[in-house]
Structure formats: structure tokens, C-alpha cells
């Protein structure tokens, strides 16, 4: 199985743009997904298929992909966006993998 | 309302067994693949196992292969995880999760999660 690597933490002031990266060798060939998890809650899918938003997810959440790195961008960060964010993918052998998670702090 | 409710967690000694259940409601259960994902206290998410809608395709993480068995009963709208030879490192919240499908395709992602059930392996 392969690994997905995320920075442990990202900090941003309200109204600014937060960017969280996720790197993995298989990402050029496999879709990436992003989840938001707040303390004591189950994860919520915020991006699928690298850059698509499920219904109900605010437009300030967007995703992009370039080579072995995918990026979750949160534009106009709000205090309520403070959470842990996880990237996730699946490899060709039929196993799923999560990144280690990034704690987003809104200053 | 689409809902997943896990049960069966608890305190168990190392080497013993435990069976988790996940009851699904609010959607056509046998249309979707289902998965188990766990999260140790204060740690990140770890995928555990997945099963296709008809149980034809099953996969496990290396960390549980040979010890855990996933299964489902579509007639009962239920997902299961039989956990044998439990170890301290299996201590975690265990979530069941439904695969995400848009109007046209299904993806290797999870859009509905249960609230989790806690498994503690300790003597």
C-alpha cells in the first residue's frame, strides 16, 4: 500500500485563504478525496474526485491536483472551518488510505 | 434520514474477540459498498476493511488481515466486523461508512458515517 503525506498543521487568519496539501505517488492515477472532522464528530466529505464538491458543501471549499500533489483550498476562512482535514485515496490493489491529517487553526 | 448506527464496542482483553454491527437506514443498503474506518484516541483515520454490495469483493488493511472479517446481511440492512486476536493497537473508535455515489458514478470515498463505537483492548 502507498502513503499520503500531509503537513501536521496549517494556521490562517479569518478571511484569508488556507491551503492544505497531500502528496502521494499514486495520486496522478487515482482520485483524491478530502474530509473535515471537528472534535467529537464523524468526518464529513468536502471534496471528491480531486475537485468536486458534494451538495451542501460551501463554495469556499475547492480542490485541485498537480502531479503527485493534491490541494484543498479554503477561501475566506471562517472560524467554523477550524478542524482536522484528511485526504484519502484508493490504490489499484483495492485498498484505501488516509493521509495523517492536518489541523487547521483559525487565528 | 440516512443513518448508520454502530454497536458492539466495549472493553476486551488482548487475544479475545469482538463483533461490531452497523445498522443502516434511510437508503437502499444493497446498492452500496460499505467500509469500516477506525480512529485511535487523538490519532488520525485508518481504513480497516471494505465490502462490495453483493459481498463479492472484500479488502482489508494489512494491519488487520487474517484477524478481522467483514460481512453484510442485505436482508437486515446490516454490516458487521468480526474482530479476533485483538491487540492493544486495535483500540480505537470504529466507524462504518457508506460509499459515495453521485447521480452518475460511485467513488472510493465515504459520504455517510456512523457515530462510531469504541473498542478498548486492555488487560
Coordinates of C-alpha atoms in Angstrom, one line a residue:
Chain A
X1 CA 0.0 0.0 0.0
X2 CA 1.1 3.5 -0.5
X3 CA 1.2 6.6 1.7
X4 CA -0.4 10.0 1.6
X5 CA 1.6 12.8 3.3
X6 CA 0.0 15.9 4.8
X7 CA 1.5 18.8 6.9
X8 CA 0.6 18.3 10.6
X9 CA -0.7 21.9 10.9
X10 CA -1.7 25.0 9.0
X11 CA -2.7 28.3 10.5
X12 CA -4.6 31.2 8.9
X13 CA -6.4 34.3 9.9
X14 CA -10.1 34.7 9.3
X15 CA -10.9 35.8 5.8
X16 CA -7.6 34.6 4.4
X17 CA -7.0 31.5 2.2
X18 CA -5.9 28.2 3.7
X19 CA -4.2 25.6 1.5
X20 CA -3.6 22.1 2.7
X21 CA -1.5 19.8 0.6
X22 CA -1.4 16.0 0.3
X23 CA 1.3 14.1 -1.6
X24 CA 1.4 10.5 -2.8
X25 CA 3.0 8.6 -5.7
X26 CA -0.3 7.2 -6.9
X27 CA -2.2 10.5 -7.0
X28 CA -1.6 11.1 -10.7
X29 CA -3.5 7.9 -11.4
X30 CA -6.1 7.9 -8.6
X31 CA -8.7 10.4 -7.4
X32 CA -8.3 12.1 -4.1
X33 CA -10.9 13.0 -1.5
X34 CA -11.0 15.4 1.4
X35 CA -12.8 15.2 4.8
X36 CA -13.3 17.7 7.5
X37 CA -13.5 16.4 11.1
X38 CA -14.4 18.5 14.1
X39 CA -13.8 17.3 17.7
X40 CA -16.1 14.6 18.8
X41 CA -17.7 14.3 15.4
X42 CA -17.6 11.9 12.4
X43 CA -15.7 13.1 9.3
X44 CA -17.6 15.0 6.6
X45 CA -16.7 14.6 2.9
X46 CA -16.0 18.1 1.5
X47 CA -14.2 17.2 -1.8
X48 CA -14.5 14.2 -4.1
X49 CA -12.8 13.3 -7.4
X50 CA -10.0 15.8 -6.7
X51 CA -12.1 18.9 -7.1
X52 CA -15.8 18.2 -7.0
X53 CA -18.0 19.4 -4.1
X54 CA -20.8 17.3 -2.7
X55 CA -24.1 19.0 -2.3
X56 CA -24.3 21.2 0.8
X57 CA -20.6 21.9 1.0
X58 CA -19.9 25.7 0.8
X59 CA -18.3 27.1 -2.4
X60 CA -15.3 28.4 -0.4
X61 CA -14.0 24.7 -0.3
X62 CA -12.2 23.7 -3.5
X63 CA -9.7 21.1 -4.6
X64 CA -7.0 20.8 -7.2
X65 CA -4.4 18.3 -8.4
X66 CA -1.0 18.7 -9.9
X67 CA 1.2 15.6 -10.4
X68 CA 1.7 13.8 -7.1
X69 CA 0.2 16.5 -5.0
X70 CA -3.4 17.5 -4.4
X71 CA -4.5 20.6 -2.6
X72 CA -7.5 21.6 -0.5
X73 CA -8.1 25.3 -0.6
X74 CA -10.5 27.1 1.7
X75 CA -11.1 30.7 0.6
X76 CA -12.3 33.3 3.1
X77 CA -11.7 31.1 6.0
X78 CA -14.2 31.3 8.8
X79 CA -13.9 30.4 12.5
X80 CA -16.2 27.4 11.9
X81 CA -13.6 25.9 9.5
X82 CA -11.2 25.1 12.3
X83 CA -11.0 21.3 12.2
X84 CA -8.8 18.4 11.2
X85 CA -8.6 17.7 7.5
X86 CA -7.8 14.4 5.9
X87 CA -7.0 13.5 2.3
X88 CA -7.9 9.9 1.2
X89 CA -7.4 7.8 -1.9
X90 CA -7.5 4.2 -3.0
X91 CA -4.8 2.3 -4.8
X92 CA -5.1 -0.2 -7.7
X93 CA -4.8 -3.2 -5.4
X94 CA -8.1 -2.4 -3.8
X95 CA -7.1 -0.8 -0.5
X96 CA -7.9 2.6 0.8
X97 CA -5.6 5.0 2.5
X98 CA -5.9 8.2 4.5
X99 CA -3.3 10.9 5.0
X100 CA -2.1 11.6 8.5
X101 CA -4.4 14.7 8.8
X102 CA -3.8 18.4 9.1
X103 CA -5.0 20.5 11.9
X104 CA -6.3 23.8 10.6
X105 CA -6.1 26.6 13.2
X106 CA -8.0 29.9 12.6
X107 CA -6.1 32.5 14.4
Chain B
X1 CA -32.9 10.4 7.1
X2 CA -29.8 8.5 6.0
X3 CA -28.3 6.9 9.1
X4 CA -25.7 4.4 10.2
X5 CA -25.6 3.2 13.8
X6 CA -22.7 1.1 15.1
X7 CA -22.9 -1.1 18.2
X8 CA -20.9 -3.9 19.8
X9 CA -17.9 -2.0 21.1
X10 CA -16.5 -2.3 24.6
X11 CA -13.6 -3.4 26.8
X12 CA -12.0 -6.6 25.8
X13 CA -8.8 -8.4 26.8
X14 CA -5.9 -8.9 24.4
X15 CA -6.3 -12.0 22.3
X16 CA -10.1 -12.1 22.7
X17 CA -12.8 -11.4 20.1
X18 CA -15.5 -8.8 19.5
X19 CA -18.2 -8.4 16.8
X20 CA -19.2 -5.0 15.7
X21 CA -22.5 -4.3 13.9
X22 CA -23.7 -1.3 11.8
X23 CA -27.4 -0.8 11.2
X24 CA -28.3 1.2 8.1
X25 CA -31.5 3.1 7.4
X26 CA -32.8 5.8 5.0
X27 CA -31.2 4.4 1.9
X28 CA -31.2 1.2 -0.2
X29 CA -28.4 -0.6 1.6
X30 CA -27.7 -3.3 -1.0
X31 CA -27.0 -0.6 -3.6
X32 CA -23.8 0.4 -1.9
X33 CA -20.4 -0.9 -0.9
X34 CA -19.6 -0.4 2.8
X35 CA -16.5 0.1 4.8
X36 CA -15.1 0.2 8.3
X37 CA -12.7 3.0 9.3
X38 CA -11.1 3.4 12.8
X39 CA -9.5 6.2 14.7
X40 CA -7.4 5.7 17.8
X41 CA -7.9 8.3 20.5
X42 CA -6.1 11.5 19.4
X43 CA -4.9 10.0 16.2
X44 CA -5.8 10.0 12.5
X45 CA -8.2 8.0 10.4
X46 CA -7.2 4.5 9.4
X47 CA -9.1 2.5 6.8
X48 CA -9.8 -1.1 8.1
X49 CA -11.9 -3.0 5.6
X50 CA -14.5 -2.7 2.8
X51 CA -17.1 -5.0 1.1
X52 CA -18.9 -4.6 -2.2
X53 CA -22.7 -4.5 -2.4
X54 CA -23.0 -8.2 -3.0
X55 CA -20.0 -9.4 -0.9
X56 CA -18.1 -10.5 -4.0
X57 CA -15.3 -8.1 -3.3
X58 CA -13.7 -7.7 0.1
X59 CA -10.5 -5.9 1.1
X60 CA -8.6 -5.5 4.4
X61 CA -5.8 -3.3 5.7
X62 CA -2.5 -5.2 6.2
X63 CA -2.8 -4.3 10.0
X64 CA -6.0 -6.5 10.4
X65 CA -5.7 -9.0 7.6
X66 CA -6.1 -12.6 8.9
X67 CA -7.7 -11.3 12.2
X68 CA -10.7 -9.3 11.1
X69 CA -13.6 -10.4 8.9
X70 CA -16.1 -8.1 7.3
X71 CA -19.6 -9.3 6.2
X72 CA -23.0 -7.9 5.5
X73 CA -26.6 -9.0 5.6
X74 CA -28.6 -7.1 3.0
X75 CA -31.9 -8.5 4.2
X76 CA -31.2 -7.0 7.6
X77 CA -29.6 -3.8 6.3
X78 CA -26.6 -4.6 8.4
X79 CA -22.8 -4.5 8.2
X80 CA -20.5 -6.5 10.5
X81 CA -16.9 -6.7 11.6
X82 CA -15.7 -9.8 13.4
X83 CA -12.5 -9.0 15.2
X84 CA -10.4 -11.8 16.5
X85 CA -7.0 -12.0 18.2
X86 CA -7.4 -8.4 19.4
X87 CA -4.3 -6.3 20.3
X88 CA -3.8 -3.2 22.2
X89 CA -3.1 -1.3 19.0
X90 CA -6.7 -2.1 17.8
X91 CA -8.0 0.3 20.5
X92 CA -10.0 2.9 18.6
X93 CA -13.3 4.3 17.6
X94 CA -14.7 2.2 14.8
X95 CA -16.9 3.9 12.2
X96 CA -18.9 2.3 9.5
X97 CA -19.2 4.3 6.3
X98 CA -21.2 4.3 3.1
X99 CA -19.5 4.7 -0.3
X100 CA -20.4 8.0 -2.0
X101 CA -22.3 7.8 -5.3
X102 CA -23.2 10.8 -7.4
X103 CA -26.1 10.7 -9.9
X104 CA -23.8 9.0 -12.4
X105 CA -21.0 7.2 -10.6
X106 CA -19.7 5.7 -7.4
X107 CA -16.4 6.7 -5.9
X108 CA -13.8 5.4 -3.5
X109 CA -15.0 7.9 -0.8
X110 CA -17.4 7.9 2.1
X111 CA -20.3 10.3 2.4
X112 CA -22.2 8.9 5.4
X113 CA -20.6 7.9 8.6
X114 CA -22.0 6.5 11.8
X115 CA -21.2 8.0 15.2
X116 CA -18.7 5.3 16.0
X117 CA -18.3 2.6 18.6
X118 CA -15.3 2.5 20.9
X119 CA -13.2 -0.6 21.2
X120 CA -10.7 -0.8 24.0
X121 CA -8.3 -3.7 24.2
X122 CA -6.7 -3.9 27.6
X123 CA -6.0 -6.4 30.3

